[in-house]
Coordinates of C-alpha atoms and ligand atoms in Angstrom, one line a residue:
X3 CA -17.4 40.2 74.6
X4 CA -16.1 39.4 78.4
X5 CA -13.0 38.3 79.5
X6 CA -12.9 36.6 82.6
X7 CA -9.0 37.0 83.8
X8 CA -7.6 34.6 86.2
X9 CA -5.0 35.8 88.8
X10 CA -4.2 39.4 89.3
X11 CA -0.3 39.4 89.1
X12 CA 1.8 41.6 86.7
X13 CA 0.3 40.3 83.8
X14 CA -3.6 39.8 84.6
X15 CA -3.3 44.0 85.8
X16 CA -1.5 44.6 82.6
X17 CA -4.5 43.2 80.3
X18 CA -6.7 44.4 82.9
X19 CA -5.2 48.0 82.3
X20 CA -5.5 47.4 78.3
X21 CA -9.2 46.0 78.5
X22 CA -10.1 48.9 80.5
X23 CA -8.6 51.2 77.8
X24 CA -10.0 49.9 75.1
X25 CA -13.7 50.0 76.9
X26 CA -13.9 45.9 76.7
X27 CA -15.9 44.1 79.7
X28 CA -13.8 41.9 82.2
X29 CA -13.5 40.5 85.5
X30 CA -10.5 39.5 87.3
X31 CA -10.4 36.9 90.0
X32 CA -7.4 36.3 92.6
X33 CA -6.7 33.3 94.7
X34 CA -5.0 35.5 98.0
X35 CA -7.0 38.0 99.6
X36 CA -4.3 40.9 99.5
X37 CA -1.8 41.9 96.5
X38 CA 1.8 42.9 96.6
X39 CA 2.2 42.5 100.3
X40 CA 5.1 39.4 99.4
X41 CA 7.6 39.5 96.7
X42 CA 10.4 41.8 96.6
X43 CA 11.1 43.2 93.2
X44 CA 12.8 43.4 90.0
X45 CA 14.3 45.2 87.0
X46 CA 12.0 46.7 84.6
X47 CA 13.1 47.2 81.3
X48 CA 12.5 48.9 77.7
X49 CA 10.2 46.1 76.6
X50 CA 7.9 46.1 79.9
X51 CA 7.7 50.0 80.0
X52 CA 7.0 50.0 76.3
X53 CA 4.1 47.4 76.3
X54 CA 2.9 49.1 79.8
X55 CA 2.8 52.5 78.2
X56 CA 0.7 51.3 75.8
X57 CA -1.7 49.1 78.0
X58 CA -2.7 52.6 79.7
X59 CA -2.0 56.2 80.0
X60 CA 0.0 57.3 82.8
X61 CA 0.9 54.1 84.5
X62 CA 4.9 54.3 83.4
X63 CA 4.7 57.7 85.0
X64 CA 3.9 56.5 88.4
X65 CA 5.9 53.5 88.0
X66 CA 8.9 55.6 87.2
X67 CA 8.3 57.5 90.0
X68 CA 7.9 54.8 92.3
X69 CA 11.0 53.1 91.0
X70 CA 15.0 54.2 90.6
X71 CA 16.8 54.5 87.4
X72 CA 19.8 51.9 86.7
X73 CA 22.1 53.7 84.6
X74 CA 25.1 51.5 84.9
X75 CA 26.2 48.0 85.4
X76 CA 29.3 47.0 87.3
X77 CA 30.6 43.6 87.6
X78 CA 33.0 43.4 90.7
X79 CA 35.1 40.3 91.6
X80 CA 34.9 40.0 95.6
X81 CA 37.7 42.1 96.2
X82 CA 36.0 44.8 94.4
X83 CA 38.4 44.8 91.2
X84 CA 36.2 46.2 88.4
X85 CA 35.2 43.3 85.5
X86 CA 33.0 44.9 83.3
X87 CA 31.6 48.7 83.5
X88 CA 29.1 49.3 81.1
X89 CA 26.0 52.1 80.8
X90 CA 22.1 50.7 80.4
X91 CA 19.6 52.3 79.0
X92 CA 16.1 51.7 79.8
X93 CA 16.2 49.6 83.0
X94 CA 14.5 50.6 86.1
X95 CA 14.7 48.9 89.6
X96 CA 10.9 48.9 91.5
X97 CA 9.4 46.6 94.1
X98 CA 7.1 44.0 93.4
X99 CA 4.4 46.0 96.0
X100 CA 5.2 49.4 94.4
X101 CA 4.5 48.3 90.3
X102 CA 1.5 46.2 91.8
X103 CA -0.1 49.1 93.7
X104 CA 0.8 51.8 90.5
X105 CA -1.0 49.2 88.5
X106 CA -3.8 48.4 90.2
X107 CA -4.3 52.8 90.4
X108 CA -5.3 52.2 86.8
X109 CA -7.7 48.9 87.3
X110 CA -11.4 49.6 88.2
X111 CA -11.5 48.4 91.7
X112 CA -15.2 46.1 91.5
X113 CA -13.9 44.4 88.7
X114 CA -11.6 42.8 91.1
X115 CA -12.6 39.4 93.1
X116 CA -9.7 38.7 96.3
X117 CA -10.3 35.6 97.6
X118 CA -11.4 33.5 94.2
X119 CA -8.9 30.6 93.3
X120 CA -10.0 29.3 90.4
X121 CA -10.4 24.9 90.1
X122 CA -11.5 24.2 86.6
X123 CA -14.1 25.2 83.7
X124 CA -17.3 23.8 82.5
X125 CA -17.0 23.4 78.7
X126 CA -20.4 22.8 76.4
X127 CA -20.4 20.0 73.8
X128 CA -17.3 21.4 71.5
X129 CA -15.2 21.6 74.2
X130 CA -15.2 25.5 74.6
X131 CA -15.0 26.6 78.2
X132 CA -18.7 28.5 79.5
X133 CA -17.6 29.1 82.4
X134 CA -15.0 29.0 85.3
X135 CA -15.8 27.6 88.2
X136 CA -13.7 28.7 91.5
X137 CA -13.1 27.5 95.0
X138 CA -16.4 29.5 96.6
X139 CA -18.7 26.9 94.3
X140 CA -19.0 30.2 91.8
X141 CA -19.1 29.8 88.1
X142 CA -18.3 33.0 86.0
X143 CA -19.4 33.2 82.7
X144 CA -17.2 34.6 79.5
X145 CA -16.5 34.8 75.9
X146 CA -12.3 34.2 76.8
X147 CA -10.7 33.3 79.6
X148 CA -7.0 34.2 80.3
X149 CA -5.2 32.2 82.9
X150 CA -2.3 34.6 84.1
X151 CA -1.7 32.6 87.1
X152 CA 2.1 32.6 87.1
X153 CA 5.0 29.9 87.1
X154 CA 2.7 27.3 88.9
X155 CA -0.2 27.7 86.9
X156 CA -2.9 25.2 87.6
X157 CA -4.5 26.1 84.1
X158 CA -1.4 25.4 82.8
X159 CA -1.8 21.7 84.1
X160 CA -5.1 21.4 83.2
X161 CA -4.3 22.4 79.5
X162 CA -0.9 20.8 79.3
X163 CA -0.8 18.1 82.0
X164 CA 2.6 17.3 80.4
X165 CA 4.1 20.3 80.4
X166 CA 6.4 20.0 83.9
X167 CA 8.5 22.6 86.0
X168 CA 12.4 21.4 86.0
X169 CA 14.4 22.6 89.0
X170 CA 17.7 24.5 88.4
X171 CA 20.8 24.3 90.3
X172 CA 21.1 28.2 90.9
X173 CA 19.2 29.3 94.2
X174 CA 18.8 32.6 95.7
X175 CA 18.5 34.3 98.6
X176 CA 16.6 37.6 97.6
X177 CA 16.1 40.6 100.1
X178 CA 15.3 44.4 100.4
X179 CA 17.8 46.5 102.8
X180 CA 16.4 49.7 104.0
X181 CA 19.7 52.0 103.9
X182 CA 19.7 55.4 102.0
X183 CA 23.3 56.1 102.3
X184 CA 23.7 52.7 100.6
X185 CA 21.2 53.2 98.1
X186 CA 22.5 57.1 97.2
X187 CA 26.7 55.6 97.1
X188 CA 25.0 53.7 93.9
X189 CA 24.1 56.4 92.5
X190 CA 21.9 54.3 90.1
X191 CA 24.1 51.2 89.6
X192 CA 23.1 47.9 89.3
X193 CA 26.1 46.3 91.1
X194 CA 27.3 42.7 90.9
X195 CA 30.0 41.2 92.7
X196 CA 31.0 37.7 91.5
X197 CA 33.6 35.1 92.7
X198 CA 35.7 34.5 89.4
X199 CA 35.8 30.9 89.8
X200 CA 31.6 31.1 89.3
X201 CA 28.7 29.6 91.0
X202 CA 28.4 32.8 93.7
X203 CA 27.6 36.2 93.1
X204 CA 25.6 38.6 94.9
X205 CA 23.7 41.9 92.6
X206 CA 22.2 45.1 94.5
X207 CA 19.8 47.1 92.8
X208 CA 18.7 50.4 93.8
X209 CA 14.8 49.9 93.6
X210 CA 13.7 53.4 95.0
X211 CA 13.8 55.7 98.0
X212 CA 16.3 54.2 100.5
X213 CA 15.8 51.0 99.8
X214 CA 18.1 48.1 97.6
X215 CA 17.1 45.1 96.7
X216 CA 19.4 42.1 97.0
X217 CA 20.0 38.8 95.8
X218 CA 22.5 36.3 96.6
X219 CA 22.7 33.3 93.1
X220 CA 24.6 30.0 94.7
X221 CA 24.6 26.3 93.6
X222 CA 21.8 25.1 95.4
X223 CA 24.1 21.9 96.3
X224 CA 24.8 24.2 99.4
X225 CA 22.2 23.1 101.4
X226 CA 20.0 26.0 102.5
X227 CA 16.7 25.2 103.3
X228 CA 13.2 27.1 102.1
X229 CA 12.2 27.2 105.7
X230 CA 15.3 28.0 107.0
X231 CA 15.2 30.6 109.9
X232 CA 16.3 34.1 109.8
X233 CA 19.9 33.1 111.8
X234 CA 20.5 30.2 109.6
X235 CA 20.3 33.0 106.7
X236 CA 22.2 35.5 107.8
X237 CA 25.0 33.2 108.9
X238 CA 24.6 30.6 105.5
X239 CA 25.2 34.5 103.9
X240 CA 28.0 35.4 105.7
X241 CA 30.3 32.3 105.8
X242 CA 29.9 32.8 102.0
X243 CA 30.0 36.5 101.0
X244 CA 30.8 37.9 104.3
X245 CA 34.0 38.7 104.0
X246 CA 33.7 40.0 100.4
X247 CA 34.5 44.2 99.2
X248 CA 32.3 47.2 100.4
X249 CA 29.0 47.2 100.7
X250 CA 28.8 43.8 101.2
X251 CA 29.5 43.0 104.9
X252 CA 27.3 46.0 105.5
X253 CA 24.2 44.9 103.5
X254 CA 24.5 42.0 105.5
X255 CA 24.4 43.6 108.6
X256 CA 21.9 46.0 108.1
X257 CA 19.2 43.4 106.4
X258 CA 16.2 43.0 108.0
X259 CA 16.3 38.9 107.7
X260 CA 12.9 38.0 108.7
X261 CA 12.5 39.4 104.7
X262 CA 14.7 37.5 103.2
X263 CA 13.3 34.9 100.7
X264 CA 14.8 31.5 99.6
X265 CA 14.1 31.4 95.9
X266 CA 14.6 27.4 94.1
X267 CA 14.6 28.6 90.7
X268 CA 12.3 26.4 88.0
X269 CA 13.1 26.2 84.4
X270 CA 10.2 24.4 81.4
X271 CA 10.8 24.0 78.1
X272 CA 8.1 25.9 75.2
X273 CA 4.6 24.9 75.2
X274 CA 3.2 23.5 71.7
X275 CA 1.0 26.4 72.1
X276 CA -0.4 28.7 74.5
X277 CA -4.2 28.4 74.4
X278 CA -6.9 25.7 74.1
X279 CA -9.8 27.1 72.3
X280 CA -10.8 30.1 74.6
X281 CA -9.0 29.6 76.9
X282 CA -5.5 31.4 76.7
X283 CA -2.5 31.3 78.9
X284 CA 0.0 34.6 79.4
X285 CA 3.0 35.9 81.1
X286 CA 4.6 32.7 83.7
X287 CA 1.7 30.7 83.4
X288 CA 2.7 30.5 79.8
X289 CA 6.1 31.0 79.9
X290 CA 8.0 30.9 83.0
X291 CA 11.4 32.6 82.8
X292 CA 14.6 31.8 84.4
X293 CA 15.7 34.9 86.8
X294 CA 18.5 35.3 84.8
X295 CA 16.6 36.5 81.9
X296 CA 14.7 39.5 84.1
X297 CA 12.2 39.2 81.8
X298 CA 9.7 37.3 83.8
X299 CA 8.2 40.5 84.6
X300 CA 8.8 42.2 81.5
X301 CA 7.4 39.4 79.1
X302 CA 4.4 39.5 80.8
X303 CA 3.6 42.9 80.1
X304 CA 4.6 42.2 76.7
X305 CA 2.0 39.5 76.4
X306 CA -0.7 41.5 77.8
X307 CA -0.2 44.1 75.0
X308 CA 0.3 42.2 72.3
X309 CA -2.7 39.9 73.3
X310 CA -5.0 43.5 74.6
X311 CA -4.2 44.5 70.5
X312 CA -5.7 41.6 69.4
X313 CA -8.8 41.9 71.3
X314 CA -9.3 45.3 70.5
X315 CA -10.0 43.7 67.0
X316 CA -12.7 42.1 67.7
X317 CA -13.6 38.5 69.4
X318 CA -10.8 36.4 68.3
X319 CA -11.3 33.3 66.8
X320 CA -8.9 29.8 67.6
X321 CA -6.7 30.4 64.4
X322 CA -6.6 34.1 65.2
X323 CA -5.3 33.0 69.1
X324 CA -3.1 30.0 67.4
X325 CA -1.1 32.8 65.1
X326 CA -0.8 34.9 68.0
X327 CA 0.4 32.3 70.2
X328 CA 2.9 31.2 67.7
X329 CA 4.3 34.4 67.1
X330 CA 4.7 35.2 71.0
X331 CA 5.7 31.6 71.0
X332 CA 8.9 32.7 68.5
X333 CA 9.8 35.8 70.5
X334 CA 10.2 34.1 73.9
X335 CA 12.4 30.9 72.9
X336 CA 15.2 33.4 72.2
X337 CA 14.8 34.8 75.5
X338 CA 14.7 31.2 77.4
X339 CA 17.7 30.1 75.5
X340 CA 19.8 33.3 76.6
X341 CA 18.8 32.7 80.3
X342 CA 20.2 29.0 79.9
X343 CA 23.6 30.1 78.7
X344 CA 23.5 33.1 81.7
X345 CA 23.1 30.3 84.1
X346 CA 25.3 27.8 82.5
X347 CA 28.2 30.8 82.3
X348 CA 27.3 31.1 86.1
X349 CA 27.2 27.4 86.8
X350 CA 30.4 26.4 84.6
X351 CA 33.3 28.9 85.1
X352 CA 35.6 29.2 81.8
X353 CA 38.1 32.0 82.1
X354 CA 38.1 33.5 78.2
X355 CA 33.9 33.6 78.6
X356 CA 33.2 37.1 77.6
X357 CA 31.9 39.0 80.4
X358 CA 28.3 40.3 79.8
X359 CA 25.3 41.9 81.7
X360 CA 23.1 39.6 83.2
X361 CA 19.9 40.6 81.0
X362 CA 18.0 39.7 78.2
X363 CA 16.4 42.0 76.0
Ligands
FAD411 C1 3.8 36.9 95.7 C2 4.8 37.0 94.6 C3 6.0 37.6 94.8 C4 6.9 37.6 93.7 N1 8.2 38.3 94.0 C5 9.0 38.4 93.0 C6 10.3 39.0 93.2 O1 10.6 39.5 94.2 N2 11.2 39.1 92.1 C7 10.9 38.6 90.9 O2 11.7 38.7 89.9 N3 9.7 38.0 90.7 C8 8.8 37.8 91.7 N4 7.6 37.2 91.4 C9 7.3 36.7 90.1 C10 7.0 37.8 89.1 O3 6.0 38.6 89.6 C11 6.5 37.1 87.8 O4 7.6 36.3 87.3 C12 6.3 38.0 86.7 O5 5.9 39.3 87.2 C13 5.2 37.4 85.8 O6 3.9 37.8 86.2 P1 2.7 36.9 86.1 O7 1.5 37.8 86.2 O8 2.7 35.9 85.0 O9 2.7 36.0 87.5 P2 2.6 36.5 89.0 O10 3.0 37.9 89.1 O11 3.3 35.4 89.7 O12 1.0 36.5 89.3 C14 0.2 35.3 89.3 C15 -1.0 35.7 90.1 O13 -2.0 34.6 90.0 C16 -2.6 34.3 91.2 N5 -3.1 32.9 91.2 C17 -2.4 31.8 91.1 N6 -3.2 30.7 91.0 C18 -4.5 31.2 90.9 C19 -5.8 30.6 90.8 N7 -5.9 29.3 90.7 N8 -6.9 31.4 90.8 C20 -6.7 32.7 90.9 N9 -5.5 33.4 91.0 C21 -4.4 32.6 91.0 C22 -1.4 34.5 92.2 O14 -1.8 34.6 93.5 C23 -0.7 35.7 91.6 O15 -1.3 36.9 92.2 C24 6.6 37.1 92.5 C25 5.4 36.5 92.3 C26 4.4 36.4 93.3 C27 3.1 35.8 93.0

């Protein structure tokens, strides 16, 4: 059995990491020509370090130490008057570049193609795919092929041309500030400072060594544009949260802005399923996750374990990927649903709302 793996994000390194565990053949093919140089990072939780654990041996131990602990959440209004205080458990701040690198430690590295954006399959007479065919006129051959091509999957379209991307009305501004006496004052808290009234809040998470990644959620009916420079930014920031409690005004100042990403968040509703034949879709490409959820990541990993476990059985057949996929299928609508309340609850201020943290598990 090969598996030819498309895209070499989270999940196409987690099944990577499984497959090369379980001593099955595979390939993995990536449309840019360098990994984990953009992106900034995220929250790892229990799930993702769980499935990850079990994809290979010794990966959660560089990742943890690569990454910082969150042991508490704190919700802050803007004058810093403590909302909710509660502990986590199991919740670890990284960068996108630092999980990438730990994983791809664990991948064998000439089973990886840079440069290889896949276009399309060749199929035989009963519609199973032979081959796919990529942008360098190459066709690679395999028994599966696993499109983990994240939230703007082009397998995606070409499996489920219905299937569309919705925008949402939260944006973000997402960046990492380089300041140890900022990240050590948080001593391991993920720290969220909220207008009460809703639709602003800006969360710092400690993601390792001096540095704290930021993110600023606003109703993207305030105009800020994608290309926007880095002064329009950093002023579009602090006419909004500027004047808000300590650390604020000083993560602000002490940003390096030319990082700073403008983040239009997308929301889809559930595929029917999440294969055609052999060809089978994980982690955003299947499912793409509203930030809210900080499962993204995690989910990914999940679906690389669960769907590394049913490999390791043997070559699966369509009904034994359909009950798969319809399982996975029931475990993430939960998830999407909780993300749509988080962002209505952010969107729609109601002053008896219960104050939660702003994860799904
Ligand atoms: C550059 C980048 C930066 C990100 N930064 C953040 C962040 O800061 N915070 C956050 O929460 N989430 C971020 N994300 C999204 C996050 O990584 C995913 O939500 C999550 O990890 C799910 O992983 P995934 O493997 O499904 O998708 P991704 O991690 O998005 O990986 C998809 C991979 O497929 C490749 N690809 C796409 N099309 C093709 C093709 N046709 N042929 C071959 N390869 C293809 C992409 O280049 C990418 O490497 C980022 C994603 C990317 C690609």
């Amino acid at each position: 059995m090969k598996i030819a793996i498309i895209g070499a994000g989270i999940a196409g390194l987690g099944l990577a990491i499984g497959l090369q565990r379980a001593g099955i053949a595979y390939s993995i093919h990536e449309r840019v020509g360098h990994l984990g140089q953009e992106g900034l990072g995220f929250i790892l939780r229990q799930n993702g370090l769980d499935a990850l654990a079990q994809l290979g041996q010794g990966v959660v131990d560089e990742v943890e130490d690569a990454g910082a602990w969150l042991n508490h959440f704190t919700l802050r209004n803007p004058h810093g008057k403590v909302l909710l205080d509660q502990p986590l458990e199991g919740a670890l701040g990284i960068r996108r570049a630092a999980l990438i690198q730990c994983m791809m430690n664990h991948v064998q590295a000439d089973s990886v193609t840079m440069q290889h954006q896949c276009i399309g399959f060749e199929y035989d007479a009963n519609g199973r795919a032979i081959a796919a065919k990529f942008d360098d006129g190459q066709q690679i051959e395999a028994n599966l092929f696993v499109a983990c091509d994240g939230s703007r999957s082009r397998v995606r379209q070409m499996l489920f041309p219905d299937a569309q991307l919705e925008p949402v009305r939260v944006h973000e501004l997402v960046s990492i500030v380089h300041d140890a006496e900022m990240a050590a004052a948080l001593e391991g808290r993920f720290l969220k400072t909220q207008q009460e009234e809703g639709c602003l809040s800006i969360g710092l998470v400690p993601c390792g060594g001096d540095r704290v990644i930021w993110y600023m959620q606003f109703d993207g009916t305030h105009t800020l544009a994608y290309d926007s420079s880095e002064e329009q930014r950093r002023a579009f920031a602090q006419k909004l949260v500027g004047d808000w409690a300590d650390p604020i005004p000083r993560l602000l100042k002490n940003s390096d802005w030319r990082g700073t990403h403008v983040w239009r968040t997308t929301d889809m509703d559930g595929l029917p399923t999440l294969h055609k034949n052999n060809i089978v879709l994980l982690g955003d490409a299947a499912h793409p996750m509203l930030t809210f959820t900080s499962q993204g990541v995690n989910s990914a990993l999940d679906d690389a374990h669960q769907f590394c476990q049913l490999l390791e059985q043997g070559q699966p057949s369509a009904e034994t990927i359909e009950a798969w996929a319809q399982k996975r299928l029931a475990e993430i609508a939960p998830m999407r649903e909780m993300g749509r309340e988080l962002a209505q609850q952010f969107l729609v201020f109601d002053p008896n709302q219960t104050r939660t943290v702003p994860l799904v598990d």
